PDB file of C-alpha atoms in Angstrom:
ATOM      1  CA  MET A  36     145.357 110.933 117.150  1.00  0.00           C
ATOM      2  CA  ARG A  37     148.744 109.571 117.379  1.00  0.00           C
ATOM      3  CA  ASP A  38     147.713 106.171 116.303  1.00  0.00           C
ATOM      4  CA  LEU A  39     145.933 107.702 113.449  1.00  0.00           C
ATOM      5  CA  LEU A  40     149.140 109.601 112.442  1.00  0.00           C
ATOM      6  CA  ILE A  41     151.398 106.626 112.698  1.00  0.00           C
ATOM      7  CA  GLU A  42     149.241 104.591 110.597  1.00  0.00           C
ATOM      8  CA  LYS A  43     148.794 107.092 107.942  1.00  0.00           C
ATOM      9  CA  MET A  44     152.563 107.358 107.721  1.00  0.00           C
ATOM     10  CA  TYR A  45     152.810 103.716 107.242  1.00  0.00           C
ATOM     11  CA  GLU A  46     150.380 103.650 104.421  1.00  0.00           C
ATOM     12  CA  ILE A  47     152.141 106.574 102.855  1.00  0.00           C
ATOM     13  CA  THR A  48     155.630 104.736 103.077  1.00  0.00           C
ATOM     14  CA  LYS A  49     154.466 101.224 102.481  1.00  0.00           C
ATOM     15  CA  LYS A  50     154.411 101.043  98.729  1.00  0.00           C
ATOM     16  CA  PRO A  51     157.850 102.921  98.277  1.00  0.00           C
ATOM     17  CA  TYR A  52     159.331 100.628 101.020  1.00  0.00           C
ATOM     18  CA  GLN A  53     157.980  97.534  98.920  1.00  0.00           C
ATOM     19  CA  LYS A  54     159.331  98.674  95.530  1.00  0.00           C
ATOM     20  CA  PHE A  55     162.819 100.008  96.390  1.00  0.00           C
ATOM     21  CA  PHE A  56     164.010  98.298  99.509  1.00  0.00           C
ATOM     22  CA  LYS A  57     162.341  94.888  99.688  1.00  0.00           C
ATOM     23  CA  LYS A  58     164.077  92.177  97.277  1.00  0.00           C
ATOM     24  CA  GLY A  59     162.640  88.561  96.509  1.00  0.00           C
ATOM     25  CA  ILE A  60     159.321  87.265  95.079  1.00  0.00           C
ATOM     26  CA  PRO A  61     156.097  87.737  96.871  1.00  0.00           C
ATOM     27  CA  TRP A  62     154.423  84.598  98.318  1.00  0.00           C
ATOM     28  CA  LYS A  63     151.688  83.170  96.357  1.00  0.00           C
ATOM     29  CA  GLU A  64     149.772  81.605  99.446  1.00  0.00           C
ATOM     30  CA  THR A  65     146.795  83.055 100.529  1.00  0.00           C
ATOM     31  CA  PRO A  66     145.487  83.033 104.239  1.00  0.00           C
ATOM     32  CA  SER A  67     143.233  79.970 103.017  1.00  0.00           C
ATOM     33  CA  ASP A  68     146.200  78.262 101.836  1.00  0.00           C
ATOM     34  CA  LEU A  69     148.007  78.697 104.779  1.00  0.00           C
ATOM     35  CA  ILE A  70     145.511  77.159 107.222  1.00  0.00           C
ATOM     36  CA  ASN A  71     145.972  73.959 105.356  1.00  0.00           C
ATOM     37  CA  TYR A  72     149.276  73.319 106.742  1.00  0.00           C
ATOM     38  CA  GLN A  73     149.433  71.175 110.072  1.00  0.00           C
ATOM     39  CA  GLN A  74     148.050  72.934 113.096  1.00  0.00           C
ATOM     40  CA  ASP A  75     151.138  73.301 114.719  1.00  0.00           C
ATOM     41  CA  SER A  76     153.193  74.807 111.849  1.00  0.00           C
ATOM     42  CA  LEU A  77     154.135  78.389 111.171  1.00  0.00           C
ATOM     43  CA  GLY A  78     152.122  78.400 107.978  1.00  0.00           C
ATOM     44  CA  PHE A  79     148.947  77.545 109.790  1.00  0.00           C
ATOM     45  CA  HIS A  80     149.435  80.134 112.629  1.00  0.00           C
ATOM     46  CA  LEU A  81     150.249  82.774 110.122  1.00  0.00           C
ATOM     47  CA  GLY A  82     147.173  81.852 108.196  1.00  0.00           C
ATOM     48  CA  CYS A  83     145.202  82.097 111.504  1.00  0.00           C
ATOM     49  CA  PHE A  84     146.821  85.531 112.292  1.00  0.00           C
ATOM     50  CA  LEU A  85     146.007  86.731 109.122  1.00  0.00           C
ATOM     51  CA  LEU A  86     142.370  85.676 109.140  1.00  0.00           C
ATOM     52  CA  LYS A  87     141.912  86.814 112.750  1.00  0.00           C
ATOM     53  CA  TYR A  88     142.806  90.306 111.857  1.00  0.00           C
ATOM     54  CA  ASN A  89     141.203  90.167 108.431  1.00  0.00           C
ATOM     55  CA  PHE A  90     144.611  90.982 106.817  1.00  0.00           C
ATOM     56  CA  GLU A  91     146.133  90.014 103.128  1.00  0.00           C
ATOM     57  CA  MET A  92     149.666  89.256 102.931  1.00  0.00           C
ATOM     58  CA  GLN A  93     151.528  92.277 101.642  1.00  0.00           C
ATOM     59  CA  PRO A  94     153.841  91.339  98.694  1.00  0.00           C
ATOM     60  CA  LYS A  95     157.256  91.218  99.969  1.00  0.00           C
ATOM     61  CA  LEU A  96     156.364  92.060 103.201  1.00  0.00           C
ATOM     62  CA  GLU A  97     155.387  88.659 104.451  1.00  0.00           C
ATOM     63  CA  ASP A  98     158.089  88.350 106.967  1.00  0.00           C
ATOM     64  CA  HIS A  99     156.485  91.015 109.070  1.00  0.00           C
ATOM     65  CA  ASP A 100     153.456  88.848 109.795  1.00  0.00           C
ATOM     66  CA  VAL A 101     155.609  85.906 110.441  1.00  0.00           C
ATOM     67  CA  ILE A 102     157.553  87.936 113.023  1.00  0.00           C
ATOM     68  CA  HIS A 103     154.274  88.869 114.588  1.00  0.00           C
ATOM     69  CA  VAL A 104     153.443  85.158 114.878  1.00  0.00           C
ATOM     70  CA  LEU A 105     156.829  84.142 116.368  1.00  0.00           C
ATOM     71  CA  THR A 106     157.119  86.714 118.832  1.00  0.00           C
ATOM     72  CA  ASN A 107     153.376  86.653 119.894  1.00  0.00           C
ATOM     73  CA  THR A 108     153.274  90.533 118.916  1.00  0.00           C
ATOM     74  CA  GLN A 109     149.628  92.165 118.525  1.00  0.00           C
ATOM     75  CA  VAL A 110     148.745  94.762 115.896  1.00  0.00           C
ATOM     76  CA  ALA A 111     148.192  97.926 118.000  1.00  0.00           C
ATOM     77  CA  VAL A 112     150.399 100.720 116.960  1.00  0.00           C
ATOM     78  CA  THR A 113     152.566 100.569 120.089  1.00  0.00           C
ATOM     79  CA  ASP A 114     152.764  96.763 119.499  1.00  0.00           C
ATOM     80  CA  GLU A 115     154.237  97.395 115.987  1.00  0.00           C
ATOM     81  CA  ILE A 116     156.796  99.709 117.369  1.00  0.00           C
ATOM     82  CA  ALA A 117     157.776  97.307 120.024  1.00  0.00           C
ATOM     83  CA  MET A 118     158.388  94.633 117.275  1.00  0.00           C
ATOM     84  CA  GLN A 119     160.848  97.045 115.719  1.00  0.00           C
ATOM     85  CA  TYR A 120     162.503  97.246 118.758  1.00  0.00           C
ATOM     86  CA  PHE A 121     162.773  93.553 119.106  1.00  0.00           C
ATOM     87  CA  LEU A 122     164.102  93.354 115.407  1.00  0.00           C
ATOM     88  CA  LEU A 123     166.728  96.221 116.432  1.00  0.00           C
ATOM     89  CA  GLY A 124     167.857  94.025 119.334  1.00  0.00           C
ATOM     90  CA  ASN A 125     168.128  91.221 116.964  1.00  0.00           C
ATOM     91  CA  GLY A 126     170.575  93.038 114.814  1.00  0.00           C
ATOM     92  CA  LYS A 127     168.400  94.111 112.171  1.00  0.00           C
ATOM     93  CA  LYS A 128     169.245  97.921 110.708  1.00  0.00           C
ATOM     94  CA  SER A 129     167.344  99.804 108.100  1.00  0.00           C
ATOM     95  CA  ALA A 130     166.105 103.323 107.607  1.00  0.00           C
ATOM     96  CA  TYR A 131     162.644 102.171 107.883  1.00  0.00           C
ATOM     97  CA  LEU A 132     163.234 100.428 111.215  1.00  0.00           C
ATOM     98  CA  PHE A 133     165.090 103.633 112.813  1.00  0.00           C
ATOM     99  CA  MET A 134     162.160 105.950 111.505  1.00  0.00           C
ATOM    100  CA  VAL A 135     159.689 103.745 113.292  1.00  0.00           C
ATOM    101  CA  ILE A 136     161.700 103.436 116.364  1.00  0.00           C
ATOM    102  CA  SER A 137     162.368 107.218 116.671  1.00  0.00           C
ATOM    103  CA  ILE A 138     158.839 108.460 115.789  1.00  0.00           C
ATOM    104  CA  GLY A 139     157.496 105.646 118.210  1.00  0.00           C
ATOM    105  CA  THR A 140     159.781 106.569 121.077  1.00  0.00           C
ATOM    106  CA  ILE A 141     158.936 110.249 120.747  1.00  0.00           C
ATOM    107  CA  PHE A 142     155.143 109.706 120.279  1.00  0.00           C
ATOM    108  CA  TYR A 143     154.688 107.031 122.950  1.00  0.00           C
ATOM    109  CA  PRO A 144     157.265 108.008 125.812  1.00  0.00           C
ATOM    110  CA  THR A 145     155.214 106.086 128.398  1.00  0.00           C
ATOM    111  CA  HIS A 146     155.904 102.774 126.616  1.00  0.00           C
ATOM    112  CA  PHE A 147     159.534 102.903 126.522  1.00  0.00           C
ATOM    113  CA  LYS A 148     160.144 100.687 129.341  1.00  0.00           C
ATOM    114  CA  HIS A 149     158.119  98.107 127.372  1.00  0.00           C
ATOM    115  CA  PHE A 150     160.136  98.889 124.234  1.00  0.00           C
ATOM    116  CA  VAL A 151     163.444  98.417 126.053  1.00  0.00           C
ATOM    117  CA  SER A 152     162.279  94.883 127.304  1.00  0.00           C
ATOM    118  CA  THR A 153     161.130  93.814 123.811  1.00  0.00           C
ATOM    119  CA  TYR A 154     164.599  94.982 122.641  1.00  0.00           C
ATOM    120  CA  LYS A 155     166.147  92.927 125.174  1.00  0.00           C
ATOM    121  CA  ARG A 156     164.137  90.035 124.057  1.00  0.00           C
ATOM    122  CA  GLY A 157     165.215  90.570 120.498  1.00  0.00           C
ATOM    123  CA  LYS A 158     169.064  90.700 121.709  1.00  0.00           C
ATOM    124  CA  ASN A 159     168.494  87.263 123.638  1.00  0.00           C
ATOM    125  CA  ALA A 160     166.916  85.760 120.666  1.00  0.00           C
ATOM    126  CA  HIS A 161     169.268  84.110 117.860  1.00  0.00           C
ATOM    127  CA  GLN A 162     169.037  86.119 114.637  1.00  0.00           C
ATOM    128  CA  ILE A 163     165.734  85.403 112.972  1.00  0.00           C
ATOM    129  CA  TYR A 164     165.006  88.532 110.954  1.00  0.00           C
ATOM    130  CA  ASP A 165     166.819  87.444 107.781  1.00  0.00           C
ATOM    131  CA  LEU A 166     165.626  83.859 107.658  1.00  0.00           C
ATOM    132  CA  ASP A 167     163.739  82.460 104.615  1.00  0.00           C
ATOM    133  CA  PHE A 168     160.579  81.996 106.573  1.00  0.00           C
ATOM    134  CA  HIS A 169     158.879  80.736 103.155  1.00  0.00           C
ATOM    135  CA  LYS A 170     160.830  77.498 103.458  1.00  0.00           C
ATOM    136  CA  MET A 171     159.825  77.088 106.936  1.00  0.00           C
ATOM    137  CA  LEU A 172     156.259  77.110 106.914  1.00  0.00           C
ATOM    138  CA  HIS A 173     155.761  73.600 107.388  1.00  0.00           C
ATOM    139  CA  ILE A 174     157.929  73.672 110.768  1.00  0.00           C
ATOM    140  CA  SER A 175     156.325  73.879 114.045  1.00  0.00           C
ATOM    141  CA  VAL A 176     156.054  77.437 115.772  1.00  0.00           C
ATOM    142  CA  LYS A 177     157.250  75.889 119.031  1.00  0.00           C
ATOM    143  CA  THR A 178     160.285  74.367 117.366  1.00  0.00           C
ATOM    144  CA  ILE A 179     161.453  77.854 115.602  1.00  0.00           C
ATOM    145  CA  GLN A 180     160.603  79.633 118.714  1.00  0.00           C
ATOM    146  CA  GLU A 181     162.864  77.160 120.875  1.00  0.00           C
ATOM    147  CA  THR A 182     165.459  76.963 118.089  1.00  0.00           C
ATOM    148  CA  PHE A 183     165.818  80.630 117.949  1.00  0.00           C
ATOM    149  CA  ASN A 184     165.352  81.390 121.654  1.00  0.00           C
ATOM    150  CA  ILE A 185     162.455  83.533 120.870  1.00  0.00           C
ATOM    151  CA  LYS A 186     160.631  84.104 124.448  1.00  0.00           C
TER     152      LYS A 186
END
């Protein structure tokens, strides 16, 4: 029930967040385009991630899926919350992030240790939340992870 409630809240807030808070131009690549990148590249791995979960990229929210790939984060609700903890540790601050973390912590107190460890992973990584990942699609995932100390 908690998962369903969180997912519903995401669906309700996604469109206003995209429209009013996210800047930039949506990417034109499709998952099929992305899997044509070299097999070790961010583009290829992003395409595989999207196809694995049968996702389409959400306009102006493409970086979210990239963070999933770079941090090896799955897509369960608690994984999504943990990823927001990673981003907080990495220095990102936004109303949306704080909302997810607050609600997630209240709804999933038994996962708090995991959330804290993910926060620490973000803290130990070099800042990535504001990178232009679209320009990095051709770079190896391993190179990005090593360069930015993403464990």
